[in-house]
Amino acid sequence: MKNRKKLGLAAWIFIAMVAGILVGLCFLGKPELTTQYIKPIGTIFINLLKFIVVPIVLLSLICGMISMKDIKKVGAIGWKTIVYYMITTLIAIVIGLAVANIFKGAFPLLDTTGAEYTANSSNFMDTIVNIFPSNLWAPLVNATMLQVIVIALFIGAGILLVGEKAQPMVTVVESAYEVFMKIMMLIIKCSPIGVFCLMVNVVAVNGPAIVGSLAIVLGVAYLGYILHMFIVYSVAVKSIAGMNPVTFFKNMIPAIIFAFTSTSSVATLPLTKECSDKMGANPEYSSFILPLGATINMDGTAIYMGVATIFIATCYGVTLNLSQMLAVVLTATLASIGTAGVSGAGMIMLAMVLEAVGLPVEGIALIYGVDKIFDMGRTTLNIVGDASCAVVVSKIEEKRSARKKAA
């Protein structure tokens, strides 16, 4: 008994999802019972997610900026890395939104009784203006996520500019971040219960059609992963690093397999570095680029959020306008640097994006049961992106050094 392997959280979430579907089917004739007695427990779980989103995003972004204090020492390496990561993340979220919009006709329209949706009719310039807060506390209280990101960026910049005198604040921020991370992990540990209760109600109210839709949205997300991996990264390593994409992906196979099964960019880091260095990445550069990428490079998560947001919006019968699409792109891209390096971070970011466009956070329940399957693909995409950056930046610096010597 002592040697028996315990089931992981992902397994319990999957079991909870299946159990929720089966129990929900039993209540097809009496959905009001699940709405009255079972859904409230799931609602408590959703409320806890809403509660943790703002402090996690705010503190993780600030801590991420603080950790970059050595970026001036690496100069051009640091900026090239960040620019590469942000550009690929921006492309990823656009790909996610594109494939989701193409296939959204296959997504079902579900009963949204009890869910509130706040329409966002602002135009392009209103969206830009509303990114910048006029009050420090209002965005935190109202979970206006784009404004929360801006607040975090300004606070992080201020801390870096002040320098040594800001050390007490650095200590407070980092300590608070650790505390809220522990709280987040406690909430995530309760997720099987939340998933079960929410899934029971979703199936009871909407019927078994919701089960088939999960396979469709998974397929759309993985299509986005594949397109991004074999088009964007292939073009980058071929055009900038001059490397055959087949050679690149062949050398990445060990890291890809480990990332797919472990769903952890950080755990895969040693293998990613080994694969990158074998392909010619400068070991000194990869030692900086890869750990930074494990924190801020979230291309897979960006595609997931684009697909999931369109799917959830479609389920609620909502068509996102151009301004809302822009909000998704900006929120997902900027928030990628604040993604916590733990299992479940994608869900936290999805809650943030849903808040940004006024969609019900409760919509997470529609896909959270298969989040682990999403996570396997998005983690794999993330580490391949990290390695491509290490190879590309190393080649750029190699060429720059050669030009200097020639001059």
mmCIF file of C-alpha atoms in Angstrom:
data_model
loop_
_atom_site.group_PDB
_atom_site.id
_atom_site.type_symbol
_atom_site.label_atom_id
_atom_site.label_comp_id
_atom_site.label_asym_id
_atom_site.label_seq_id
_atom_site.Cartn_x
_atom_site.Cartn_y
_atom_site.Cartn_z
ATOM 1 C CA MET A 1 0.000 0.000 0.000
ATOM 2 C CA LYS A 2 2.835 2.380 0.855
ATOM 3 C CA ASN A 3 4.474 1.737 -2.506
ATOM 4 C CA ARG A 4 1.268 2.314 -4.448
ATOM 5 C CA LYS A 5 1.615 5.361 -6.666
ATOM 6 C CA LYS A 6 -0.753 8.170 -5.808
ATOM 7 C CA LEU A 7 -2.890 9.741 -8.481
ATOM 8 C CA GLY A 8 -1.765 13.226 -9.528
ATOM 9 C CA LEU A 9 -3.949 16.314 -9.604
ATOM 10 C CA ALA A 10 -4.425 16.039 -13.370
ATOM 11 C CA ALA A 11 -5.775 12.496 -12.986
ATOM 12 C CA TRP A 12 -8.208 13.596 -10.280
ATOM 13 C CA ILE A 13 -9.402 16.490 -12.444
ATOM 14 C CA PHE A 14 -10.002 14.115 -15.353
ATOM 15 C CA ILE A 15 -11.835 11.662 -13.066
ATOM 16 C CA ALA A 16 -13.911 14.548 -11.708
ATOM 17 C CA MET A 17 -14.803 15.654 -15.229
ATOM 18 C CA VAL A 18 -15.907 12.147 -16.286
ATOM 19 C CA ALA A 19 -17.829 11.672 -13.036
ATOM 20 C CA GLY A 20 -19.452 15.077 -13.522
ATOM 21 C CA ILE A 21 -20.558 14.128 -17.028
ATOM 22 C CA LEU A 22 -22.036 10.819 -15.853
ATOM 23 C CA VAL A 23 -23.830 12.358 -12.870
ATOM 24 C CA GLY A 24 -25.025 15.248 -15.038
ATOM 25 C CA LEU A 25 -26.598 12.793 -17.477
ATOM 26 C CA CYS A 26 -28.574 11.346 -14.566
ATOM 27 C CA PHE A 27 -30.063 14.794 -13.905
ATOM 28 C CA LEU A 28 -31.077 15.593 -17.499
ATOM 29 C CA GLY A 29 -34.750 15.558 -16.492
ATOM 30 C CA LYS A 30 -34.214 17.642 -13.344
ATOM 31 C CA PRO A 31 -31.484 20.229 -14.056
ATOM 32 C CA GLU A 32 -32.957 22.584 -11.450
ATOM 33 C CA LEU A 33 -31.684 20.259 -8.711
ATOM 34 C CA THR A 34 -28.087 20.603 -9.890
ATOM 35 C CA THR A 35 -28.491 24.353 -10.351
ATOM 36 C CA GLN A 36 -29.834 24.760 -6.831
ATOM 37 C CA TYR A 37 -27.700 22.333 -4.823
ATOM 38 C CA ILE A 38 -24.562 21.335 -6.783
ATOM 39 C CA LYS A 39 -23.653 24.367 -8.901
ATOM 40 C CA PRO A 40 -23.217 26.673 -5.851
ATOM 41 C CA ILE A 41 -20.236 24.586 -4.728
ATOM 42 C CA GLY A 42 -18.679 25.069 -8.162
ATOM 43 C CA THR A 43 -19.500 28.769 -7.941
ATOM 44 C CA ILE A 44 -17.438 28.987 -4.752
ATOM 45 C CA PHE A 45 -14.495 27.535 -6.704
ATOM 46 C CA ILE A 46 -14.997 30.129 -9.474
ATOM 47 C CA ASN A 47 -15.187 32.929 -6.884
ATOM 48 C CA LEU A 48 -11.858 31.794 -5.444
ATOM 49 C CA LEU A 49 -10.344 31.931 -8.934
ATOM 50 C CA LYS A 50 -11.641 35.473 -9.369
ATOM 51 C CA PHE A 51 -10.202 36.383 -5.987
ATOM 52 C CA ILE A 52 -6.690 35.150 -6.817
ATOM 53 C CA VAL A 53 -6.388 36.467 -10.402
ATOM 54 C CA VAL A 54 -5.595 40.117 -9.611
ATOM 55 C CA PRO A 55 -2.921 39.627 -6.916
ATOM 56 C CA ILE A 56 -1.216 36.821 -8.873
ATOM 57 C CA VAL A 57 -1.020 38.860 -12.092
ATOM 58 C CA LEU A 58 0.021 42.073 -10.333
ATOM 59 C CA LEU A 59 2.710 40.513 -8.148
ATOM 60 C CA SER A 60 4.068 38.063 -10.720
ATOM 61 C CA LEU A 61 4.514 40.842 -13.278
ATOM 62 C CA ILE A 62 6.352 43.037 -10.779
ATOM 63 C CA CYS A 63 8.550 40.132 -9.679
ATOM 64 C CA GLY A 64 9.255 39.289 -13.312
ATOM 65 C CA MET A 65 10.492 42.825 -13.954
ATOM 66 C CA ILE A 66 12.564 42.828 -10.767
ATOM 67 C CA SER A 67 14.228 39.580 -11.845
ATOM 68 C CA MET A 68 15.380 41.306 -15.043
ATOM 69 C CA LYS A 69 17.661 43.696 -13.121
ATOM 70 C CA ASP A 70 20.694 42.068 -14.746
ATOM 71 C CA ILE A 71 19.318 42.599 -18.215
ATOM 72 C CA LYS A 72 21.515 45.695 -18.672
ATOM 73 C CA LYS A 73 24.591 43.515 -18.185
ATOM 74 C CA VAL A 74 23.626 41.282 -21.053
ATOM 75 C CA GLY A 75 22.582 44.310 -23.124
ATOM 76 C CA ALA A 76 21.536 43.391 -26.603
ATOM 77 C CA ILE A 77 21.045 39.731 -25.695
ATOM 78 C CA GLY A 78 18.296 40.577 -23.242
ATOM 79 C CA TRP A 79 16.405 42.932 -25.530
ATOM 80 C CA LYS A 80 16.625 40.659 -28.553
ATOM 81 C CA THR A 81 15.310 37.800 -26.421
ATOM 82 C CA ILE A 82 12.366 39.779 -25.093
ATOM 83 C CA VAL A 83 11.488 41.172 -28.528
ATOM 84 C CA TYR A 84 11.609 37.656 -30.035
ATOM 85 C CA TYR A 85 9.408 36.212 -27.305
ATOM 86 C CA MET A 86 6.865 39.026 -27.470
ATOM 87 C CA ILE A 87 6.623 38.906 -31.275
ATOM 88 C CA THR A 88 6.110 35.130 -31.346
ATOM 89 C CA THR A 89 3.537 35.387 -28.546
ATOM 90 C CA LEU A 90 1.680 38.090 -30.467
ATOM 91 C CA ILE A 91 1.659 35.876 -33.579
ATOM 92 C CA ALA A 92 0.507 32.924 -31.461
ATOM 93 C CA ILE A 93 -2.542 34.694 -30.050
ATOM 94 C CA VAL A 94 -3.490 35.897 -33.550
ATOM 95 C CA ILE A 95 -3.208 32.304 -34.830
ATOM 96 C CA GLY A 96 -5.330 31.097 -31.905
ATOM 97 C CA LEU A 97 -8.043 33.659 -32.609
ATOM 98 C CA ALA A 98 -7.902 32.954 -36.350
ATOM 99 C CA VAL A 99 -8.311 29.170 -36.180
ATOM 100 C CA ALA A 100 -10.997 29.513 -33.514
ATOM 101 C CA ASN A 101 -12.978 31.974 -35.640
ATOM 102 C CA ILE A 102 -12.668 29.694 -38.664
ATOM 103 C CA PHE A 103 -14.052 26.677 -36.794
ATOM 104 C CA LYS A 104 -16.386 28.415 -34.342
ATOM 105 C CA GLY A 105 -19.362 27.356 -36.451
ATOM 106 C CA ALA A 106 -18.806 23.851 -35.042
ATOM 107 C CA PHE A 107 -19.031 25.110 -31.454
ATOM 108 C CA PRO A 108 -22.434 24.711 -29.758
ATOM 109 C CA LEU A 109 -24.585 27.485 -28.326
ATOM 110 C CA LEU A 110 -25.287 26.546 -24.714
ATOM 111 C CA ASP A 111 -27.928 27.655 -22.259
ATOM 112 C CA THR A 112 -26.483 30.652 -20.379
ATOM 113 C CA THR A 113 -29.187 30.983 -17.735
ATOM 114 C CA GLY A 114 -27.678 32.532 -14.636
ATOM 115 C CA ALA A 115 -24.537 33.767 -16.383
ATOM 116 C CA GLU A 116 -24.008 37.478 -16.818
ATOM 117 C CA TYR A 117 -22.351 39.006 -19.856
ATOM 118 C CA THR A 118 -21.368 42.662 -19.996
ATOM 119 C CA ALA A 119 -21.236 43.909 -23.559
ATOM 120 C CA ASN A 120 -18.233 45.961 -24.565
ATOM 121 C CA SER A 121 -19.132 48.421 -27.305
ATOM 122 C CA SER A 122 -16.041 50.618 -27.102
ATOM 123 C CA ASN A 123 -14.133 51.474 -30.266
ATOM 124 C CA PHE A 124 -10.437 51.053 -30.984
ATOM 125 C CA MET A 125 -9.278 54.328 -29.409
ATOM 126 C CA ASP A 126 -11.487 53.802 -26.336
ATOM 127 C CA THR A 127 -9.752 50.453 -25.853
ATOM 128 C CA ILE A 128 -6.325 52.123 -26.009
ATOM 129 C CA VAL A 129 -7.342 54.924 -23.617
ATOM 130 C CA ASN A 130 -8.930 52.483 -21.156
ATOM 131 C CA ILE A 131 -5.678 50.552 -20.838
ATOM 132 C CA PHE A 132 -4.251 53.377 -18.716
ATOM 133 C CA PRO A 133 -5.844 53.749 -15.249
ATOM 134 C CA SER A 134 -6.798 57.068 -13.669
ATOM 135 C CA ASN A 135 -6.991 55.481 -10.233
ATOM 136 C CA LEU A 136 -4.625 53.059 -8.482
ATOM 137 C CA TRP A 137 -7.207 51.033 -6.591
ATOM 138 C CA ALA A 138 -10.210 50.877 -8.945
ATOM 139 C CA PRO A 139 -8.583 48.454 -11.441
ATOM 140 C CA LEU A 140 -7.603 46.152 -8.564
ATOM 141 C CA VAL A 141 -11.096 46.206 -7.076
ATOM 142 C CA ASN A 142 -12.921 45.833 -10.405
ATOM 143 C CA ALA A 143 -10.418 43.340 -11.914
ATOM 144 C CA THR A 144 -9.801 45.567 -14.946
ATOM 145 C CA MET A 145 -6.948 43.386 -16.066
ATOM 146 C CA LEU A 146 -5.284 45.500 -18.761
ATOM 147 C CA GLN A 147 -5.053 48.348 -16.265
ATOM 148 C CA VAL A 148 -3.712 45.976 -13.615
ATOM 149 C CA ILE A 149 -0.941 44.986 -16.047
ATOM 150 C CA VAL A 150 -0.081 48.654 -16.666
ATOM 151 C CA ILE A 151 0.045 49.321 -12.912
ATOM 152 C CA ALA A 152 2.394 46.360 -12.456
ATOM 153 C CA LEU A 153 4.661 47.552 -15.273
ATOM 154 C CA PHE A 154 4.943 51.050 -13.784
ATOM 155 C CA ILE A 155 5.602 49.756 -10.274
ATOM 156 C CA GLY A 156 8.205 47.316 -11.573
ATOM 157 C CA ALA A 157 9.899 50.072 -13.595
ATOM 158 C CA GLY A 158 9.874 52.379 -10.582
ATOM 159 C CA ILE A 159 11.519 49.758 -8.377
ATOM 160 C CA LEU A 160 14.259 49.144 -10.947
ATOM 161 C CA LEU A 161 14.917 52.883 -11.374
ATOM 162 C CA VAL A 162 15.105 53.551 -7.620
ATOM 163 C CA GLY A 163 17.603 50.733 -7.173
ATOM 164 C CA GLU A 164 19.006 49.830 -3.753
ATOM 165 C CA LYS A 165 16.622 52.086 -1.810
ATOM 166 C CA ALA A 166 13.692 50.064 -3.162
ATOM 167 C CA GLN A 167 15.025 46.824 -1.651
ATOM 168 C CA PRO A 168 12.492 46.835 1.249
ATOM 169 C CA MET A 169 9.671 47.051 -1.292
ATOM 170 C CA VAL A 170 11.270 44.268 -3.336
ATOM 171 C CA THR A 171 11.261 42.077 -0.233
ATOM 172 C CA VAL A 172 7.587 42.863 0.433
ATOM 173 C CA VAL A 173 6.544 42.205 -3.164
ATOM 174 C CA GLU A 174 8.456 38.931 -3.411
ATOM 175 C CA SER A 175 7.137 37.743 -0.037
ATOM 176 C CA ALA A 176 3.565 38.653 -0.986
ATOM 177 C CA TYR A 177 3.991 36.837 -4.289
ATOM 178 C CA GLU A 178 5.121 33.657 -2.512
ATOM 179 C CA VAL A 179 2.135 33.891 -0.148
ATOM 180 C CA PHE A 180 -0.396 34.304 -2.955
ATOM 181 C CA MET A 181 1.251 31.531 -4.949
ATOM 182 C CA LYS A 182 0.676 29.185 -2.002
ATOM 183 C CA ILE A 183 -2.940 30.345 -1.819
ATOM 184 C CA MET A 184 -3.336 29.730 -5.555
ATOM 185 C CA MET A 185 -1.981 26.193 -5.190
ATOM 186 C CA LEU A 186 -4.480 25.526 -2.388
ATOM 187 C CA ILE A 187 -7.293 26.708 -4.655
ATOM 188 C CA ILE A 188 -6.047 24.584 -7.561
ATOM 189 C CA LYS A 189 -5.924 21.526 -5.284
ATOM 190 C CA CYS A 190 -9.675 21.995 -4.795
ATOM 191 C CA SER A 191 -10.239 22.061 -8.540
ATOM 192 C CA PRO A 192 -11.468 18.425 -8.858
ATOM 193 C CA ILE A 193 -14.394 19.283 -6.577
ATOM 194 C CA GLY A 194 -15.111 22.479 -8.496
ATOM 195 C CA VAL A 195 -14.847 20.744 -11.865
ATOM 196 C CA PHE A 196 -17.188 17.945 -10.765
ATOM 197 C CA CYS A 197 -19.881 20.312 -9.493
ATOM 198 C CA LEU A 198 -19.694 22.648 -12.477
ATOM 199 C CA MET A 199 -19.622 19.795 -14.993
ATOM 200 C CA VAL A 200 -22.664 18.132 -13.418
ATOM 201 C CA ASN A 201 -24.653 21.326 -13.867
ATOM 202 C CA VAL A 202 -23.328 22.048 -17.378
ATOM 203 C CA VAL A 203 -24.301 18.574 -18.647
ATOM 204 C CA ALA A 204 -27.627 18.524 -16.792
ATOM 205 C CA VAL A 205 -28.646 21.889 -18.254
ATOM 206 C CA ASN A 206 -27.171 21.574 -21.753
ATOM 207 C CA GLY A 207 -27.248 17.831 -22.359
ATOM 208 C CA PRO A 208 -24.528 15.506 -23.685
ATOM 209 C CA ALA A 209 -23.749 17.811 -26.653
ATOM 210 C CA ILE A 210 -21.222 19.649 -24.493
ATOM 211 C CA VAL A 211 -19.074 16.493 -24.259
ATOM 212 C CA GLY A 212 -18.535 16.290 -28.011
ATOM 213 C CA SER A 213 -17.685 19.987 -28.209
ATOM 214 C CA LEU A 214 -14.644 19.419 -25.980
ATOM 215 C CA ALA A 215 -13.069 17.190 -28.617
ATOM 216 C CA ILE A 216 -13.695 19.870 -31.233
ATOM 217 C CA VAL A 217 -12.079 22.674 -29.240
ATOM 218 C CA LEU A 218 -9.108 20.444 -28.370
ATOM 219 C CA GLY A 219 -8.593 19.711 -32.055
ATOM 220 C CA VAL A 220 -8.744 23.414 -32.929
ATOM 221 C CA ALA A 221 -6.199 24.279 -30.211
ATOM 222 C CA TYR A 222 -3.784 21.573 -31.363
ATOM 223 C CA LEU A 223 -4.174 22.770 -34.949
ATOM 224 C CA GLY A 224 -3.042 26.189 -33.717
ATOM 225 C CA TYR A 225 -0.092 24.633 -31.864
ATOM 226 C CA ILE A 226 1.014 22.714 -34.975
ATOM 227 C CA LEU A 227 0.681 25.705 -37.315
ATOM 228 C CA HIS A 228 2.685 27.940 -34.979
ATOM 229 C CA MET A 229 5.397 25.352 -34.371
ATOM 230 C CA PHE A 230 5.990 24.283 -37.957
ATOM 231 C CA ILE A 231 5.482 27.662 -39.622
ATOM 232 C CA VAL A 232 6.638 30.409 -37.244
ATOM 233 C CA TYR A 233 9.569 28.576 -35.654
ATOM 234 C CA SER A 234 10.612 26.965 -38.928
ATOM 235 C CA VAL A 235 10.726 30.343 -40.656
ATOM 236 C CA ALA A 236 12.674 31.851 -37.739
ATOM 237 C CA VAL A 237 15.396 29.189 -37.528
ATOM 238 C CA LYS A 238 15.704 28.955 -41.326
ATOM 239 C CA SER A 239 15.712 32.649 -42.214
ATOM 240 C CA ILE A 240 17.677 34.016 -39.236
ATOM 241 C CA ALA A 241 19.787 31.111 -37.974
ATOM 242 C CA GLY A 242 20.206 29.436 -41.367
ATOM 243 C CA MET A 243 19.295 26.058 -39.907
ATOM 244 C CA ASN A 244 17.271 23.347 -41.597
ATOM 245 C CA PRO A 245 13.926 23.155 -39.690
ATOM 246 C CA VAL A 246 13.997 19.340 -39.956
ATOM 247 C CA THR A 247 17.362 19.319 -38.172
ATOM 248 C CA PHE A 248 16.020 21.665 -35.531
ATOM 249 C CA PHE A 249 12.938 19.588 -34.706
ATOM 250 C CA LYS A 250 14.868 16.317 -34.877
ATOM 251 C CA ASN A 251 17.306 17.591 -32.246
ATOM 252 C CA MET A 252 14.434 18.815 -30.085
ATOM 253 C CA ILE A 253 12.697 15.406 -29.848
ATOM 254 C CA PRO A 254 14.018 14.489 -26.328
ATOM 255 C CA ALA A 255 12.885 17.822 -24.861
ATOM 256 C CA ILE A 256 9.574 17.674 -26.746
ATOM 257 C CA ILE A 257 8.727 14.227 -25.342
ATOM 258 C CA PHE A 258 9.631 15.242 -21.799
ATOM 259 C CA ALA A 259 7.685 18.510 -21.985
ATOM 260 C CA PHE A 260 4.620 16.755 -23.418
ATOM 261 C CA THR A 261 4.516 14.278 -20.540
ATOM 262 C CA SER A 262 5.659 16.537 -17.684
ATOM 263 C CA THR A 263 3.725 19.688 -18.736
ATOM 264 C CA SER A 264 6.445 21.788 -17.092
ATOM 265 C CA SER A 265 8.724 24.193 -18.954
ATOM 266 C CA VAL A 266 10.899 24.576 -15.869
ATOM 267 C CA ALA A 267 11.321 20.817 -15.371
ATOM 268 C CA THR A 268 12.246 20.460 -19.041
ATOM 269 C CA LEU A 269 14.830 23.260 -18.844
ATOM 270 C CA PRO A 270 17.967 21.044 -18.555
ATOM 271 C CA LEU A 271 16.923 18.991 -21.589
ATOM 272 C CA THR A 272 15.980 22.114 -23.547
ATOM 273 C CA LYS A 273 19.414 23.598 -22.852
ATOM 274 C CA GLU A 274 21.183 20.398 -23.847
ATOM 275 C CA CYS A 275 19.265 20.242 -27.133
ATOM 276 C CA SER A 276 19.846 23.952 -27.852
ATOM 277 C CA ASP A 277 23.571 23.798 -27.164
ATOM 278 C CA LYS A 278 23.930 20.753 -29.444
ATOM 279 C CA MET A 279 22.365 22.826 -32.239
ATOM 280 C CA GLY A 280 24.975 25.558 -31.852
ATOM 281 C CA ALA A 281 23.441 27.895 -29.318
ATOM 282 C CA ASN A 282 26.058 29.746 -27.266
ATOM 283 C CA PRO A 283 25.953 28.101 -23.779
ATOM 284 C CA GLU A 284 26.342 31.495 -22.077
ATOM 285 C CA TYR A 285 23.436 32.913 -24.053
ATOM 286 C CA SER A 286 21.212 29.849 -23.602
ATOM 287 C CA SER A 287 21.841 29.988 -19.840
ATOM 288 C CA PHE A 288 20.098 33.369 -19.862
ATOM 289 C CA ILE A 289 17.588 32.958 -22.695
ATOM 290 C CA LEU A 290 16.052 29.611 -21.685
ATOM 291 C CA PRO A 291 15.258 30.377 -18.010
ATOM 292 C CA LEU A 292 13.837 33.738 -19.092
ATOM 293 C CA GLY A 293 11.753 31.947 -21.707
ATOM 294 C CA ALA A 294 10.389 29.552 -19.090
ATOM 295 C CA THR A 295 8.956 32.664 -17.416
ATOM 296 C CA ILE A 296 7.857 34.970 -20.228
ATOM 297 C CA ASN A 297 7.541 32.842 -23.386
ATOM 298 C CA MET A 298 4.001 31.466 -23.417
ATOM 299 C CA ASP A 299 3.127 30.957 -27.095
ATOM 300 C CA GLY A 300 1.207 27.763 -26.369
ATOM 301 C CA THR A 301 -0.755 29.443 -23.603
ATOM 302 C CA ALA A 302 -1.507 32.376 -25.916
ATOM 303 C CA ILE A 303 -2.995 30.069 -28.570
ATOM 304 C CA TYR A 304 -4.958 28.227 -25.886
ATOM 305 C CA MET A 305 -6.413 31.490 -24.565
ATOM 306 C CA GLY A 306 -7.396 32.653 -28.034
ATOM 307 C CA VAL A 307 -9.183 29.386 -28.837
ATOM 308 C CA ALA A 308 -10.744 29.080 -25.373
ATOM 309 C CA THR A 309 -12.012 32.671 -25.373
ATOM 310 C CA ILE A 310 -13.715 32.298 -28.761
ATOM 311 C CA PHE A 311 -15.129 28.915 -27.722
ATOM 312 C CA ILE A 312 -16.550 30.262 -24.463
ATOM 313 C CA ALA A 313 -17.917 33.379 -26.186
ATOM 314 C CA THR A 314 -19.606 31.188 -28.814
ATOM 315 C CA CYS A 315 -21.080 28.941 -26.130
ATOM 316 C CA TYR A 316 -22.680 32.020 -24.561
ATOM 317 C CA GLY A 317 -23.944 33.222 -27.934
ATOM 318 C CA VAL A 318 -21.571 36.189 -28.002
ATOM 319 C CA THR A 319 -19.658 37.468 -31.020
ATOM 320 C CA LEU A 320 -16.572 39.396 -29.989
ATOM 321 C CA ASN A 321 -16.076 42.697 -31.821
ATOM 322 C CA LEU A 322 -12.775 44.117 -33.077
ATOM 323 C CA SER A 323 -12.093 46.032 -29.856
ATOM 324 C CA GLN A 324 -12.637 42.919 -27.776
ATOM 325 C CA MET A 325 -10.355 40.918 -30.071
ATOM 326 C CA LEU A 326 -7.725 43.623 -29.572
ATOM 327 C CA ALA A 327 -8.212 43.384 -25.808
ATOM 328 C CA VAL A 328 -7.632 39.614 -25.978
ATOM 329 C CA VAL A 329 -4.438 40.098 -28.018
ATOM 330 C CA LEU A 330 -3.049 42.808 -25.723
ATOM 331 C CA THR A 331 -4.016 41.058 -22.496
ATOM 332 C CA ALA A 332 -2.635 37.676 -23.538
ATOM 333 C CA THR A 333 0.587 39.130 -24.954
ATOM 334 C CA LEU A 334 1.367 41.406 -22.009
ATOM 335 C CA ALA A 335 0.294 38.842 -19.436
ATOM 336 C CA SER A 336 2.610 36.215 -20.887
ATOM 337 C CA ILE A 337 5.500 37.774 -18.952
ATOM 338 C CA GLY A 338 3.537 37.316 -15.753
ATOM 339 C CA THR A 339 2.468 33.727 -16.186
ATOM 340 C CA ALA A 340 3.291 31.740 -13.071
ATOM 341 C CA GLY A 341 5.493 28.730 -13.784
ATOM 342 C CA VAL A 342 3.118 26.244 -12.200
ATOM 343 C CA SER A 343 0.422 23.855 -13.339
ATOM 344 C CA GLY A 344 -2.864 25.730 -13.680
ATOM 345 C CA ALA A 345 -1.308 29.050 -14.699
ATOM 346 C CA GLY A 346 -3.087 28.878 -18.061
ATOM 347 C CA MET A 347 -6.412 28.753 -16.268
ATOM 348 C CA ILE A 348 -5.521 31.824 -14.200
ATOM 349 C CA MET A 349 -4.566 33.720 -17.366
ATOM 350 C CA LEU A 350 -7.754 32.589 -19.123
ATOM 351 C CA ALA A 351 -9.795 33.972 -16.223
ATOM 352 C CA MET A 352 -7.949 37.259 -16.671
ATOM 353 C CA VAL A 353 -8.658 37.390 -20.418
ATOM 354 C CA LEU A 354 -12.336 36.562 -19.889
ATOM 355 C CA GLU A 355 -12.562 39.394 -17.357
ATOM 356 C CA ALA A 356 -10.888 41.762 -19.848
ATOM 357 C CA VAL A 357 -13.602 41.199 -22.494
ATOM 358 C CA GLY A 358 -16.540 40.929 -20.083
ATOM 359 C CA LEU A 359 -17.205 37.204 -20.527
ATOM 360 C CA PRO A 360 -18.325 35.128 -17.509
ATOM 361 C CA VAL A 361 -15.390 33.501 -15.738
ATOM 362 C CA GLU A 362 -17.768 30.600 -15.102
ATOM 363 C CA GLY A 363 -17.153 29.661 -18.736
ATOM 364 C CA ILE A 364 -13.861 28.098 -17.629
ATOM 365 C CA ALA A 365 -15.908 25.156 -16.378
ATOM 366 C CA LEU A 366 -16.709 24.220 -19.986
ATOM 367 C CA ILE A 367 -13.114 23.267 -20.790
ATOM 368 C CA TYR A 368 -11.253 23.011 -17.499
ATOM 369 C CA GLY A 369 -11.855 19.290 -17.236
ATOM 370 C CA VAL A 370 -9.536 18.690 -20.200
ATOM 371 C CA ASP A 371 -7.079 21.465 -19.299
ATOM 372 C CA LYS A 372 -4.313 18.891 -18.799
ATOM 373 C CA ILE A 373 -4.617 17.817 -22.433
ATOM 374 C CA PHE A 374 -4.398 21.455 -23.517
ATOM 375 C CA ASP A 375 -1.396 21.864 -21.203
ATOM 376 C CA MET A 376 0.549 18.999 -22.792
ATOM 377 C CA GLY A 377 0.481 20.713 -26.168
ATOM 378 C CA ARG A 378 1.035 24.266 -24.992
ATOM 379 C CA THR A 379 4.026 23.329 -22.782
ATOM 380 C CA THR A 380 5.618 21.520 -25.713
ATOM 381 C CA LEU A 381 5.136 24.579 -27.910
ATOM 382 C CA ASN A 382 6.594 26.836 -25.203
ATOM 383 C CA ILE A 383 9.879 24.923 -24.849
ATOM 384 C CA VAL A 384 10.338 24.651 -28.625
ATOM 385 C CA GLY A 385 9.920 28.428 -28.758
ATOM 386 C CA ASP A 386 12.548 28.847 -26.030
ATOM 387 C CA ALA A 387 15.039 26.724 -27.962
ATOM 388 C CA SER A 388 14.351 28.529 -31.240
ATOM 389 C CA CYS A 389 15.085 31.839 -29.518
ATOM 390 C CA ALA A 390 18.375 30.529 -28.105
ATOM 391 C CA VAL A 391 19.465 29.344 -31.565
ATOM 392 C CA VAL A 392 18.321 32.521 -33.352
ATOM 393 C CA VAL A 393 19.814 35.018 -30.888
ATOM 394 C CA SER A 394 23.080 33.066 -30.726
ATOM 395 C CA LYS A 395 23.375 33.210 -34.518
ATOM 396 C CA ILE A 396 22.574 36.943 -34.574
ATOM 397 C CA GLU A 397 25.277 37.640 -31.997
ATOM 398 C CA GLU A 398 27.722 35.387 -33.825
ATOM 399 C CA LYS A 399 27.191 37.380 -37.025
ATOM 400 C CA ARG A 400 27.501 40.675 -35.126
ATOM 401 C CA SER A 401 30.802 39.572 -33.578
ATOM 402 C CA ALA A 402 32.083 38.495 -37.002
ATOM 403 C CA ARG A 403 31.230 41.904 -38.465
ATOM 404 C CA LYS A 404 33.077 43.640 -35.610
ATOM 405 C CA LYS A 405 36.192 41.530 -36.185
ATOM 406 C CA ALA A 406 36.030 42.210 -39.918
ATOM 407 C CA ALA A 407 35.729 45.938 -39.283
#
